[in-house]
Amino acid sequence: MRRLPPVLLEDGCPRELISLIRTILAACKEISFRVGQGALSGVLGSTLDENIQGETQKKLDVLTNQLLKDILLESGYVKAIASEEEDYTVAGNPDASYIVAFDPLDGSSNTDINSLVGTIFSIMRAPENSDAADERIFMQPGKNQVAAGYVLYGPSTVLALTTGKGTRFFTLDKTHGTFLLTEDFAKVPEETSEFAINASNQRHWQPAMQNYINDLLAGETGPRARNFNMRWIAAMVGDVHRVLCRGGLFTYPTDTKDPNKPNKLRLLYEANPMAMLIEQAGGIASTGTERIMDIQPDAIHQRVAVILGSKNEVETCLNYHK
Ligand code: AHG
Ligand code: MN
Ligand code: MN
């Protein structure tokens, strides 16, 4: 099986970008080990702190953020970082070419129940002559990403990665500490009969999503004339991995539950990297009205509606939004 660096070199991926990706993966290997130790490593449970988004931080949110932040800033490969767990961007090497946005631990509500969690990352180029301390260097649409990926800490530790030449899976060989290529060109099947949504929010959705889901639930006696299955891992990283493996539609739509928070998922370090991985595997990623990777961000923790997955099913869902 092939290791990650030669695979990326063959693609013509710049050496500096490969080094940056390997730096992120070095942190992820340690996270994989810590997560795998579970209660033995004393890292389960919550802290007494909240992040800037008003969410109580899990001990693992803090630990994984610190690991990624330290290793990235020490590496010299990044000009600045943006993280779910950092109020503001953090400046790195002023001469570096790349910036990284990350969700150090997605699905942190799953940590205490030994269920799926992962790390999501998005890499872009810093604009020429930009200031490392200027948050505006992150205000670029997702189509500018040069690489995106996640590491899923499941029964095996799997990296999904794209540098714009398809989406690949690498599996961590824990005996040697290397990521080995296990799926060269992941392809999201165009058709699916599976969807993922937090149905407890149903009464708060907008009419388009209410109608779409009602029609799925009506099954073979409804307008879709077939039955649909539902899955919800409560960690986007787990749900998106399933969609990449066997197709499906994943959505976290706009809702009116909390008027101050109409959307849940964050554009820079959740929606954009997942959108790139899905598009590179032949799927679609939209907000319901526009392509996710076309959105011009105006804040680092900005939230968006997400509808992604199998091409034909996402298109059907988008038709309800027209
Ligand atoms: P995070 O743990 O990084 O805050 O993200 C959790 C997100 C996402 O991964 C998942 O799809 C969603 O929140 C789960 O939301 P519910 O609480 O509605 O299940
Ligand atoms: Mn998350
Ligand atoms: Mn998180």
Coordinates of C-alpha atoms and ligand atoms in Angstrom, one line a residue:
M1 CA 0.0 0.0 0.0
R2 CA 1.2 3.5 -0.8
R3 CA 2.1 6.1 1.7
L4 CA 0.7 9.6 1.6
P5 CA 3.8 11.7 0.6
P6 CA 4.6 9.8 -2.7
V7 CA 0.9 9.8 -3.6
L8 CA 0.7 13.6 -3.3
L9 CA 4.1 14.2 -4.9
E10 CA 2.9 12.3 -8.0
D11 CA -0.1 14.6 -8.2
G12 CA 2.3 17.5 -8.4
C13 CA 1.3 18.8 -5.0
P14 CA 3.9 21.5 -3.8
R15 CA 6.4 20.1 -1.2
E16 CA 5.5 22.9 1.2
L17 CA 1.8 21.9 1.1
I18 CA 2.7 18.2 1.6
S19 CA 4.8 19.2 4.7
L20 CA 1.9 21.2 6.0
I21 CA -0.5 18.4 5.6
R22 CA 1.9 16.0 7.3
T23 CA 2.2 18.5 10.2
I24 CA -1.6 18.4 10.7
L25 CA -1.5 14.6 10.5
A26 CA 1.2 14.4 13.2
A27 CA -1.2 16.2 15.6
C28 CA -4.0 13.9 14.4
K29 CA -2.0 10.8 15.2
E30 CA -1.6 12.0 18.7
I31 CA -5.3 12.8 18.9
S32 CA -6.1 9.4 17.6
F33 CA -4.0 7.9 20.4
R34 CA -5.6 10.1 23.1
V35 CA -9.1 9.5 21.9
G36 CA -8.4 5.8 21.7
Q37 CA -7.2 5.7 25.3
G38 CA -10.7 7.1 26.3
A39 CA -11.2 7.2 30.1
L40 CA -7.7 5.9 30.7
S41 CA -6.2 9.2 29.5
G42 CA -8.4 11.2 31.8
V43 CA -9.6 13.5 29.0
L44 CA -13.4 12.7 29.0
G45 CA -16.0 15.1 30.3
S46 CA -16.4 18.9 30.1
T47 CA -14.4 21.9 31.2
L48 CA -16.0 24.8 33.0
D49 CA -15.4 27.1 30.0
E50 CA -17.4 28.1 27.0
N51 CA -16.0 28.9 23.6
I52 CA -16.9 32.2 21.7
Q53 CA -19.9 30.4 20.2
G54 CA -21.4 29.8 23.7
E55 CA -20.8 26.1 23.7
T56 CA -19.4 24.4 26.7
Q57 CA -16.0 23.1 25.9
K58 CA -15.2 19.4 26.4
K59 CA -11.7 18.6 27.8
L60 CA -10.9 17.0 24.5
D61 CA -12.0 20.2 22.6
V62 CA -9.3 22.1 24.5
L63 CA -6.7 19.5 24.3
T64 CA -7.0 18.8 20.6
N65 CA -7.1 22.5 19.8
Q66 CA -3.9 23.1 21.8
L67 CA -2.2 20.2 20.0
L68 CA -3.0 21.4 16.5
K69 CA -2.3 25.0 17.3
D70 CA 1.1 24.3 18.9
I71 CA 2.3 22.0 16.2
L72 CA 1.1 24.2 13.3
L73 CA 2.5 27.4 14.7
E74 CA 5.9 25.7 15.6
S75 CA 6.2 24.2 12.1
G76 CA 6.7 27.5 10.3
Y77 CA 4.4 26.3 7.5
V78 CA 1.4 28.5 8.4
K79 CA 0.9 32.2 8.2
A80 CA -2.2 32.1 10.5
I81 CA -4.8 29.7 11.9
A82 CA -8.5 29.9 12.7
S83 CA -10.1 27.3 15.0
E84 CA -13.5 26.6 16.3
E85 CA -12.0 26.9 19.8
E86 CA -10.2 30.2 19.3
D87 CA -12.0 33.4 19.6
Y88 CA -9.8 35.1 17.0
T89 CA -7.3 34.0 14.3
V90 CA -3.7 33.4 15.6
A91 CA -0.8 34.7 13.6
G92 CA 2.1 32.3 12.7
N93 CA 5.1 32.7 10.4
P94 CA 4.7 36.0 8.5
D95 CA 6.6 34.5 5.5
A96 CA 4.5 31.3 5.2
S97 CA 2.2 30.8 2.2
Y98 CA -0.7 29.0 3.8
I99 CA -3.5 29.5 6.3
V100 CA -5.4 26.7 8.0
A101 CA -8.9 26.7 9.5
F102 CA -9.9 23.7 11.6
D103 CA -12.4 22.1 13.8
P104 CA -10.1 20.3 16.2
L105 CA -12.8 17.9 17.4
D106 CA -16.0 17.6 15.5
G107 CA -18.8 15.7 17.3
S108 CA -17.5 16.4 20.8
S109 CA -20.8 15.4 22.3
N110 CA -19.8 11.9 21.2
T111 CA -16.6 11.8 23.2
D112 CA -18.2 10.6 26.5
I113 CA -20.2 7.8 24.8
N114 CA -17.2 6.3 22.9
S115 CA -18.7 7.2 19.6
L116 CA -17.4 8.8 16.4
V117 CA -15.4 12.1 16.5
G118 CA -13.0 13.6 14.0
T119 CA -10.8 16.6 13.1
I120 CA -11.7 18.7 10.1
F121 CA -9.3 21.1 8.3
S122 CA -9.2 23.5 5.4
I123 CA -6.1 24.9 3.8
M124 CA -5.9 28.1 1.6
R125 CA -3.2 30.3 0.3
A126 CA -2.6 33.6 2.2
P127 CA -3.1 36.6 -0.1
E128 CA 0.2 38.1 -1.3
N129 CA 1.7 40.7 1.0
S130 CA -0.9 40.1 3.6
D131 CA -0.6 40.7 7.3
A132 CA -0.5 37.4 9.4
A133 CA -2.5 39.1 12.2
D134 CA -5.2 40.3 9.8
E135 CA -8.3 38.2 10.2
R136 CA -9.4 39.2 6.7
I137 CA -6.9 36.8 5.1
F138 CA -9.5 34.1 5.9
M139 CA -12.3 35.9 4.1
Q140 CA -12.0 33.8 1.0
P141 CA -14.6 31.6 -0.6
G142 CA -14.2 27.8 -0.2
K143 CA -13.4 27.4 -3.9
N144 CA -10.0 28.9 -3.0
Q145 CA -9.1 25.9 -0.8
V146 CA -6.0 24.1 -2.0
A147 CA -6.6 21.2 0.3
A148 CA -9.3 19.9 2.6
G149 CA -9.8 16.9 4.7
Y150 CA -10.8 15.2 7.9
V151 CA -9.4 12.5 10.2
L152 CA -12.1 10.3 11.6
Y153 CA -11.3 8.5 14.9
G154 CA -13.4 5.4 14.6
P155 CA -12.7 1.7 14.9
S156 CA -9.9 2.6 12.5
T157 CA -8.5 6.1 12.0
V158 CA -9.2 7.3 8.5
L159 CA -8.1 10.4 6.7
A160 CA -10.2 11.7 3.8
L161 CA -8.1 14.2 1.8
T162 CA -8.4 16.2 -1.4
T163 CA -5.9 18.5 -3.0
G164 CA -8.3 19.2 -5.9
K165 CA -7.5 15.9 -7.7
G166 CA -10.3 13.7 -6.3
T167 CA -11.0 12.6 -2.8
R168 CA -8.9 9.8 -1.3
F169 CA -9.0 7.8 1.9
F170 CA -5.9 6.8 3.8
T171 CA -6.0 4.5 6.9
L172 CA -3.6 5.0 9.8
D173 CA -1.4 2.0 10.3
K174 CA -1.1 2.3 14.0
T175 CA 1.8 -0.2 14.2
H176 CA 4.0 2.1 12.1
G177 CA 2.3 5.5 12.4
T178 CA 1.8 5.9 8.7
F179 CA -1.3 6.8 6.7
L180 CA -1.7 4.3 3.8
L181 CA -3.8 4.8 0.7
T182 CA -6.9 2.6 1.0
E183 CA -9.3 4.2 -1.5
D184 CA -7.9 6.1 -4.5
F185 CA -10.9 7.9 -5.9
A186 CA -13.9 7.9 -3.6
K187 CA -17.1 8.4 -5.5
V188 CA -20.4 9.4 -4.0
P189 CA -23.1 7.3 -5.7
E190 CA -25.5 9.7 -7.6
E191 CA -28.6 7.9 -6.4
T192 CA -29.4 7.1 -2.7
S193 CA -32.3 6.1 -0.4
E194 CA -30.6 7.3 2.8
F195 CA -30.7 10.7 4.5
A196 CA -29.3 12.3 7.7
I197 CA -31.0 15.1 9.6
N198 CA -31.7 15.9 13.3
A199 CA -35.4 15.3 13.1
S200 CA -36.0 16.7 16.6
N201 CA -35.8 20.2 14.9
Q202 CA -38.5 19.4 12.4
R203 CA -41.1 21.9 13.7
H204 CA -38.4 24.7 13.4
W205 CA -37.5 24.0 9.8
Q206 CA -38.5 26.2 6.9
P207 CA -41.4 25.0 4.6
A208 CA -39.1 23.8 1.8
M209 CA -37.2 21.4 4.1
Q210 CA -40.5 20.3 5.9
N211 CA -42.0 19.4 2.6
Y212 CA -38.9 17.6 1.3
I213 CA -38.5 15.4 4.5
N214 CA -42.3 14.7 4.6
D215 CA -42.1 13.3 1.1
L216 CA -39.1 11.1 2.1
L217 CA -41.0 9.8 5.1
A218 CA -44.1 9.1 3.1
G219 CA -42.1 6.3 1.5
E220 CA -43.5 4.1 -1.2
T221 CA -47.0 5.4 -0.8
G222 CA -45.9 9.0 -1.1
P223 CA -44.8 11.1 -4.1
R224 CA -41.2 9.6 -4.1
A225 CA -42.7 6.1 -4.5
R226 CA -39.9 4.4 -2.5
N227 CA -38.8 4.0 1.0
F228 CA -35.9 6.0 2.6
N229 CA -33.7 5.0 5.5
M230 CA -32.4 7.5 8.1
R231 CA -29.0 7.7 9.9
W232 CA -27.7 10.3 12.3
I233 CA -24.3 10.1 14.0
A234 CA -24.5 13.6 15.5
A235 CA -21.0 14.3 14.2
M236 CA -20.8 15.8 10.8
V237 CA -17.5 14.0 10.2
G238 CA -19.1 10.6 10.7
D239 CA -22.2 11.4 8.7
V240 CA -20.1 12.8 5.8
H241 CA -17.8 9.8 5.9
R242 CA -20.9 7.5 5.4
V243 CA -22.1 9.7 2.5
L244 CA -18.6 9.5 0.9
C245 CA -18.5 5.7 1.4
R246 CA -22.0 4.7 0.3
G247 CA -24.0 7.8 -0.7
G248 CA -26.7 9.7 1.0
L249 CA -28.0 13.2 1.7
F250 CA -26.7 15.0 4.8
T251 CA -28.3 18.2 5.9
Y252 CA -28.2 20.6 8.8
P253 CA -30.8 23.1 7.6
T254 CA -31.8 26.6 8.7
D255 CA -34.2 26.5 11.7
T256 CA -36.0 29.0 13.9
K257 CA -35.2 27.3 17.2
D258 CA -32.9 30.1 18.3
P259 CA -33.4 33.3 16.4
N260 CA -29.8 34.3 17.1
K261 CA -28.5 31.1 15.5
P262 CA -30.5 30.2 12.4
N263 CA -27.7 27.8 11.2
K264 CA -25.5 25.3 13.1
L265 CA -22.5 24.4 11.0
R266 CA -19.6 26.7 10.6
L267 CA -18.6 27.8 7.0
L268 CA -14.8 28.0 7.3
Y269 CA -13.9 24.8 9.1
E270 CA -17.0 22.5 8.7
A271 CA -19.0 23.3 5.6
N272 CA -16.2 24.4 3.2
P273 CA -13.8 21.5 3.7
M274 CA -16.7 19.0 3.6
A275 CA -18.0 20.6 0.5
M276 CA -14.7 20.3 -1.3
L277 CA -14.4 16.6 -0.4
I278 CA -18.0 15.9 -1.5
E279 CA -17.6 17.8 -4.8
Q280 CA -14.3 16.1 -5.5
A281 CA -16.1 12.8 -5.1
G282 CA -18.9 13.8 -7.6
G283 CA -21.4 15.0 -5.1
I284 CA -23.1 18.4 -4.4
A285 CA -22.8 20.8 -1.4
S286 CA -25.3 23.7 -1.2
T287 CA -27.0 25.9 1.3
G288 CA -30.3 25.4 -0.4
T289 CA -29.9 28.5 -2.5
E290 CA -26.2 28.6 -3.4
R291 CA -23.1 26.5 -3.7
I292 CA -21.3 26.4 -0.4
M293 CA -17.9 27.0 -1.9
D294 CA -19.0 30.2 -3.6
I295 CA -20.0 32.0 -0.4
Q296 CA -17.9 35.1 0.4
P297 CA -17.3 34.8 4.2
D298 CA -17.5 37.9 6.4
A299 CA -16.6 36.3 9.8
I300 CA -14.4 33.4 10.9
H301 CA -17.2 31.7 12.9
Q302 CA -19.9 32.4 10.4
R303 CA -22.6 29.6 10.2
V304 CA -24.4 28.3 7.1
A305 CA -27.1 25.9 6.2
V306 CA -25.7 22.7 4.7
I307 CA -27.3 20.2 2.2
L308 CA -24.7 17.8 0.7
G309 CA -24.3 14.4 -0.8
S310 CA -25.5 12.3 -3.7
K311 CA -26.0 14.4 -6.8
N312 CA -29.5 13.4 -7.8
E313 CA -30.9 13.5 -4.3
V314 CA -29.4 16.8 -3.4
E315 CA -30.8 18.2 -6.7
T316 CA -34.2 16.9 -5.8
C317 CA -34.0 18.6 -2.4
L318 CA -32.9 21.8 -4.0
N319 CA -35.9 21.8 -6.3
Y320 CA -38.1 22.1 -3.1
H321 CA -36.1 25.3 -2.4
K322 CA -36.8 27.0 -5.7
Ligands
AHG1 P1 -18.9 20.4 17.2 O1 -18.8 19.2 18.1 O2 -17.6 20.7 16.5 O3 -19.5 21.6 17.9 O4 -19.9 20.1 16.0 C1 -21.1 19.4 16.1 C2 -22.0 19.6 15.0 C3 -21.9 18.6 13.9 O5 -20.8 17.8 13.9 C4 -23.1 17.8 13.9 O6 -23.6 17.5 12.7 C5 -24.0 18.6 14.7 O7 -23.3 19.6 15.4 C6 -24.8 17.8 15.7 O8 -25.8 18.6 16.1 P2 -27.0 18.1 17.0 O9 -26.6 18.5 18.4 O10 -28.2 18.8 16.4 O11 -27.2 16.6 16.8
MN2 MN -17.9 20.6 14.5
MN3 MN -15.6 21.0 17.3

